[in-house]
Amino acid sequence: MEPRSEVPQRSDAQRNRGRILEVALVELSRSAAVPLSVIAKKAGVGQGTFYRNFPSREALVLEVHRREVERLTEGAAELLRAGEPDRALREWMDRLAVFATAKAGLAEALRQATRATGAPERPGYSLVVDAIKLLLDANHEAGTIRPGVTVDDFLLAIAGIWEIDPSGDWHGQAARLLDIIMDGLRVGAPGRRQPGT
């Protein structure tokens, strides 16, 4: 028997998979122990459809996380194509804050999935680092942030977003924090006029 070639999913199958992932992100962020049957029901799919797409809880959790990392990291290049590097960086920082909030909710489910499957403890981390490097390099080239800012500097500066309580006014608090960081990145930028000059 010839090996079966990969057949693209039908559009309804793609929609079902997308709905499962969207519901799973919300539900797993609330509780790592949410029954998979609850996710399937809220996504409007039967158990068979659910398990064809995700044969285990771990497969679902890792795919939810992979999808969120992909959305975040692909967004960096899109934002750079659409506008000025410093505006792209600041908008991407907002997206990173949303990602951090979702990841905080998924943290326990992700820990369980990586332990059970032997996946890396920080899946997707290198892609996020690559996106940050892309944004910083574009800003250095344009002279829109201070010289010498490294990926490590940036990660240390934004680490506070992981400390924001997602049940409070996280959006307002994150926006203020990221504005402060962006203001700091712009000070001393060679392409910017300094006050009074």
mmCIF file of C-alpha atoms in Angstrom:
data_model
loop_
_atom_site.group_PDB
_atom_site.id
_atom_site.type_symbol
_atom_site.label_atom_id
_atom_site.label_comp_id
_atom_site.label_asym_id
_atom_site.label_seq_id
_atom_site.Cartn_x
_atom_site.Cartn_y
_atom_site.Cartn_z
ATOM 1 C CA MET A 1 0.000 0.000 0.000
ATOM 2 C CA GLU A 2 1.311 3.431 -0.966
ATOM 3 C CA PRO A 3 1.849 5.930 1.861
ATOM 4 C CA ARG A 4 -0.951 8.446 2.080
ATOM 5 C CA SER A 5 0.068 11.968 1.080
ATOM 6 C CA GLU A 6 -0.962 14.882 3.237
ATOM 7 C CA VAL A 7 -4.286 16.237 2.013
ATOM 8 C CA PRO A 8 -5.151 19.840 2.838
ATOM 9 C CA GLN A 9 -7.992 20.150 5.337
ATOM 10 C CA ARG A 10 -11.397 21.091 3.969
ATOM 11 C CA SER A 11 -12.526 24.584 4.900
ATOM 12 C CA ASP A 12 -15.101 23.271 7.412
ATOM 13 C CA ALA A 13 -12.408 21.102 9.030
ATOM 14 C CA GLN A 14 -10.122 24.153 9.246
ATOM 15 C CA ARG A 15 -12.937 26.171 10.840
ATOM 16 C CA ASN A 16 -13.578 23.398 13.366
ATOM 17 C CA ARG A 17 -9.895 23.255 14.277
ATOM 18 C CA GLY A 18 -9.731 27.036 14.585
ATOM 19 C CA ARG A 19 -12.806 27.115 16.853
ATOM 20 C CA ILE A 20 -11.357 24.398 19.063
ATOM 21 C CA LEU A 21 -8.110 26.361 19.436
ATOM 22 C CA GLU A 22 -9.902 29.634 20.215
ATOM 23 C CA VAL A 23 -12.124 28.026 22.852
ATOM 24 C CA ALA A 24 -9.192 26.069 24.291
ATOM 25 C CA LEU A 25 -7.152 29.257 24.725
ATOM 26 C CA VAL A 26 -9.932 30.836 26.792
ATOM 27 C CA GLU A 27 -10.848 27.732 28.778
ATOM 28 C CA LEU A 28 -7.301 26.526 29.496
ATOM 29 C CA SER A 29 -6.381 30.054 30.601
ATOM 30 C CA ARG A 30 -9.115 29.746 33.237
ATOM 31 C CA SER A 31 -8.214 26.216 34.370
ATOM 32 C CA ALA A 32 -5.530 23.762 33.303
ATOM 33 C CA ALA A 33 -7.899 20.943 34.347
ATOM 34 C CA VAL A 34 -10.880 21.932 32.176
ATOM 35 C CA PRO A 35 -12.411 18.752 30.720
ATOM 36 C CA LEU A 36 -11.738 18.351 27.020
ATOM 37 C CA SER A 37 -15.429 17.553 26.560
ATOM 38 C CA VAL A 38 -16.241 21.100 27.740
ATOM 39 C CA ILE A 39 -13.885 22.569 25.136
ATOM 40 C CA ALA A 40 -15.412 20.387 22.403
ATOM 41 C CA LYS A 41 -18.958 21.355 23.401
ATOM 42 C CA LYS A 42 -18.203 25.093 23.543
ATOM 43 C CA ALA A 43 -16.439 24.838 20.167
ATOM 44 C CA GLY A 44 -19.534 23.165 18.736
ATOM 45 C CA VAL A 45 -17.787 19.965 17.649
ATOM 46 C CA GLY A 46 -18.305 16.313 18.505
ATOM 47 C CA GLN A 47 -15.825 14.166 20.407
ATOM 48 C CA GLY A 48 -14.729 12.411 17.197
ATOM 49 C CA THR A 49 -13.900 15.691 15.483
ATOM 50 C CA PHE A 50 -12.124 16.921 18.579
ATOM 51 C CA TYR A 51 -9.923 13.835 18.967
ATOM 52 C CA ARG A 52 -9.128 13.663 15.246
ATOM 53 C CA ASN A 53 -7.589 17.103 15.622
ATOM 54 C CA PHE A 54 -6.119 16.702 19.096
ATOM 55 C CA PRO A 55 -5.581 13.135 20.284
ATOM 56 C CA SER A 56 -4.526 14.275 23.784
ATOM 57 C CA ARG A 57 -4.692 17.208 26.185
ATOM 58 C CA GLU A 58 -0.958 17.738 25.716
ATOM 59 C CA ALA A 59 -1.312 17.949 21.932
ATOM 60 C CA LEU A 60 -4.042 20.567 22.345
ATOM 61 C CA VAL A 61 -2.127 22.679 24.877
ATOM 62 C CA LEU A 62 1.078 22.655 22.839
ATOM 63 C CA GLU A 63 -0.823 23.592 19.672
ATOM 64 C CA VAL A 64 -2.643 26.454 21.418
ATOM 65 C CA HIS A 65 0.699 27.783 22.623
ATOM 66 C CA ARG A 66 2.404 27.256 19.235
ATOM 67 C CA ARG A 67 -0.393 29.139 17.504
ATOM 68 C CA GLU A 68 -0.163 32.084 19.902
ATOM 69 C CA VAL A 69 3.637 32.245 19.526
ATOM 70 C CA GLU A 70 3.248 32.145 15.740
ATOM 71 C CA ARG A 71 0.708 34.975 15.765
ATOM 72 C CA LEU A 72 2.966 37.075 17.965
ATOM 73 C CA THR A 73 6.193 36.489 16.073
ATOM 74 C CA GLU A 74 4.767 36.823 12.553
ATOM 75 C CA GLY A 75 3.235 40.108 13.648
ATOM 76 C CA ALA A 76 6.680 41.698 14.044
ATOM 77 C CA ALA A 77 7.505 41.577 10.321
ATOM 78 C CA GLU A 78 3.960 42.632 9.381
ATOM 79 C CA LEU A 79 4.152 45.710 11.607
ATOM 80 C CA LEU A 80 7.547 46.688 10.206
ATOM 81 C CA ARG A 81 6.193 46.484 6.659
ATOM 82 C CA ALA A 82 3.219 48.652 7.614
ATOM 83 C CA GLY A 83 4.918 51.540 9.389
ATOM 84 C CA GLU A 84 7.797 53.244 11.140
ATOM 85 C CA PRO A 85 10.097 50.942 13.145
ATOM 86 C CA ASP A 86 9.491 52.636 16.505
ATOM 87 C CA ARG A 87 5.707 52.526 16.055
ATOM 88 C CA ALA A 88 5.981 48.880 14.990
ATOM 89 C CA LEU A 89 8.010 48.099 18.104
ATOM 90 C CA ARG A 90 5.539 49.842 20.404
ATOM 91 C CA GLU A 91 2.517 48.140 18.827
ATOM 92 C CA TRP A 92 4.271 44.779 19.000
ATOM 93 C CA MET A 93 4.926 45.397 22.690
ATOM 94 C CA ASP A 94 1.140 45.666 23.166
ATOM 95 C CA ARG A 95 0.742 42.325 21.436
ATOM 96 C CA LEU A 96 3.436 40.878 23.681
ATOM 97 C CA ALA A 97 1.478 42.060 26.731
ATOM 98 C CA VAL A 98 -1.650 40.264 25.469
ATOM 99 C CA PHE A 99 0.459 37.158 24.838
ATOM 100 C CA ALA A 100 1.967 37.379 28.344
ATOM 101 C CA THR A 101 -1.491 37.586 29.892
ATOM 102 C CA ALA A 102 -2.712 34.556 27.921
ATOM 103 C CA LYS A 103 0.478 32.648 28.726
ATOM 104 C CA ALA A 104 0.065 33.391 32.432
ATOM 105 C CA GLY A 105 -3.322 31.705 32.285
ATOM 106 C CA LEU A 106 -1.950 28.780 30.273
ATOM 107 C CA ALA A 107 1.175 28.397 32.423
ATOM 108 C CA GLU A 108 0.042 25.383 34.440
ATOM 109 C CA ALA A 109 -1.440 23.579 31.430
ATOM 110 C CA LEU A 110 1.756 24.268 29.465
ATOM 111 C CA ARG A 111 3.955 23.009 32.331
ATOM 112 C CA GLN A 112 1.938 19.789 32.485
ATOM 113 C CA ALA A 113 2.073 19.313 28.706
ATOM 114 C CA THR A 114 5.824 19.877 28.443
ATOM 115 C CA ARG A 115 6.509 17.495 31.341
ATOM 116 C CA ALA A 116 4.271 14.792 29.849
ATOM 117 C CA THR A 117 5.688 15.026 26.317
ATOM 118 C CA GLY A 118 9.300 15.967 26.982
ATOM 119 C CA ALA A 119 8.829 19.167 24.937
ATOM 120 C CA PRO A 120 11.139 22.106 25.730
ATOM 121 C CA GLU A 121 10.146 23.979 28.890
ATOM 122 C CA ARG A 122 9.881 27.241 26.962
ATOM 123 C CA PRO A 123 8.477 26.225 23.589
ATOM 124 C CA GLY A 124 8.657 29.022 21.055
ATOM 125 C CA TYR A 125 11.044 31.168 23.107
ATOM 126 C CA SER A 126 13.660 31.346 20.346
ATOM 127 C CA LEU A 127 10.996 32.601 17.887
ATOM 128 C CA VAL A 128 10.044 35.408 20.270
ATOM 129 C CA VAL A 129 13.732 36.332 20.664
ATOM 130 C CA ASP A 130 14.098 36.391 16.858
ATOM 131 C CA ALA A 131 11.085 38.736 16.557
ATOM 132 C CA ILE A 132 12.531 41.089 19.177
ATOM 133 C CA LYS A 133 15.890 41.089 17.380
ATOM 134 C CA LEU A 134 14.176 41.898 14.074
ATOM 135 C CA LEU A 135 12.365 44.869 15.639
ATOM 136 C CA LEU A 136 15.413 46.167 17.508
ATOM 137 C CA ASP A 137 17.650 45.856 14.423
ATOM 138 C CA ALA A 138 15.144 47.838 12.328
ATOM 139 C CA ASN A 139 15.010 50.537 15.002
ATOM 140 C CA HIS A 140 18.801 50.692 15.350
ATOM 141 C CA GLU A 141 19.117 51.050 11.579
ATOM 142 C CA ALA A 142 16.511 53.832 11.526
ATOM 143 C CA GLY A 143 18.066 55.562 14.543
ATOM 144 C CA THR A 144 14.753 55.496 16.415
ATOM 145 C CA ILE A 145 16.046 53.906 19.642
ATOM 146 C CA ARG A 146 19.201 54.452 21.648
ATOM 147 C CA PRO A 147 22.272 52.636 20.307
ATOM 148 C CA GLY A 148 23.392 49.382 21.850
ATOM 149 C CA VAL A 149 20.067 48.078 23.181
ATOM 150 C CA THR A 150 20.267 44.283 23.099
ATOM 151 C CA VAL A 151 17.580 41.614 23.142
ATOM 152 C CA ASP A 152 18.599 40.808 26.730
ATOM 153 C CA ASP A 153 18.220 44.486 27.709
ATOM 154 C CA PHE A 154 14.768 44.551 26.149
ATOM 155 C CA LEU A 155 13.665 41.325 27.850
ATOM 156 C CA LEU A 156 14.801 42.604 31.242
ATOM 157 C CA ALA A 157 13.024 45.920 30.692
ATOM 158 C CA ILE A 158 9.691 44.334 29.794
ATOM 159 C CA ALA A 159 9.816 41.572 32.396
ATOM 160 C CA GLY A 160 7.296 43.521 34.468
ATOM 161 C CA ILE A 161 4.453 42.664 32.111
ATOM 162 C CA TRP A 162 4.553 39.098 33.427
ATOM 163 C CA GLU A 163 3.920 40.472 36.935
ATOM 164 C CA ILE A 164 0.692 42.307 36.066
ATOM 165 C CA ASP A 165 -2.433 40.795 37.600
ATOM 166 C CA PRO A 166 -4.591 39.667 34.644
ATOM 167 C CA SER A 167 -7.751 39.938 36.758
ATOM 168 C CA GLY A 168 -7.260 43.682 37.334
ATOM 169 C CA ASP A 169 -6.811 46.605 34.930
ATOM 170 C CA TRP A 170 -3.995 44.768 33.209
ATOM 171 C CA HIS A 171 -4.509 46.553 29.883
ATOM 172 C CA GLY A 172 -4.152 50.057 31.342
ATOM 173 C CA GLN A 173 -1.261 49.057 33.563
ATOM 174 C CA ALA A 174 0.543 47.306 30.707
ATOM 175 C CA ALA A 175 0.049 50.316 28.402
ATOM 176 C CA ARG A 176 1.571 52.682 30.996
ATOM 177 C CA LEU A 177 4.507 50.361 31.625
ATOM 178 C CA LEU A 178 5.198 49.877 27.919
ATOM 179 C CA ASP A 179 4.957 53.629 27.239
ATOM 180 C CA ILE A 180 7.590 54.221 29.928
ATOM 181 C CA ILE A 181 9.845 51.572 28.398
ATOM 182 C CA MET A 182 9.374 52.969 24.894
ATOM 183 C CA ASP A 183 10.151 56.498 26.116
ATOM 184 C CA GLY A 184 13.353 55.138 27.657
ATOM 185 C CA LEU A 185 14.328 53.360 24.444
ATOM 186 C CA ARG A 186 13.901 56.586 22.463
ATOM 187 C CA VAL A 187 16.097 58.735 24.725
ATOM 188 C CA GLY A 188 19.435 59.246 22.988
ATOM 189 C CA ALA A 189 18.244 57.829 19.672
ATOM 190 C CA PRO A 190 20.493 59.286 16.949
ATOM 191 C CA GLY A 191 17.642 59.838 14.511
ATOM 192 C CA ARG A 192 15.503 61.817 16.981
ATOM 193 C CA ARG A 193 15.809 65.483 17.844
ATOM 194 C CA GLN A 194 16.345 65.971 21.557
ATOM 195 C CA PRO A 195 14.227 68.534 23.450
ATOM 196 C CA GLY A 196 15.654 72.020 23.089
ATOM 197 C CA THR A 197 17.707 71.264 19.964
#
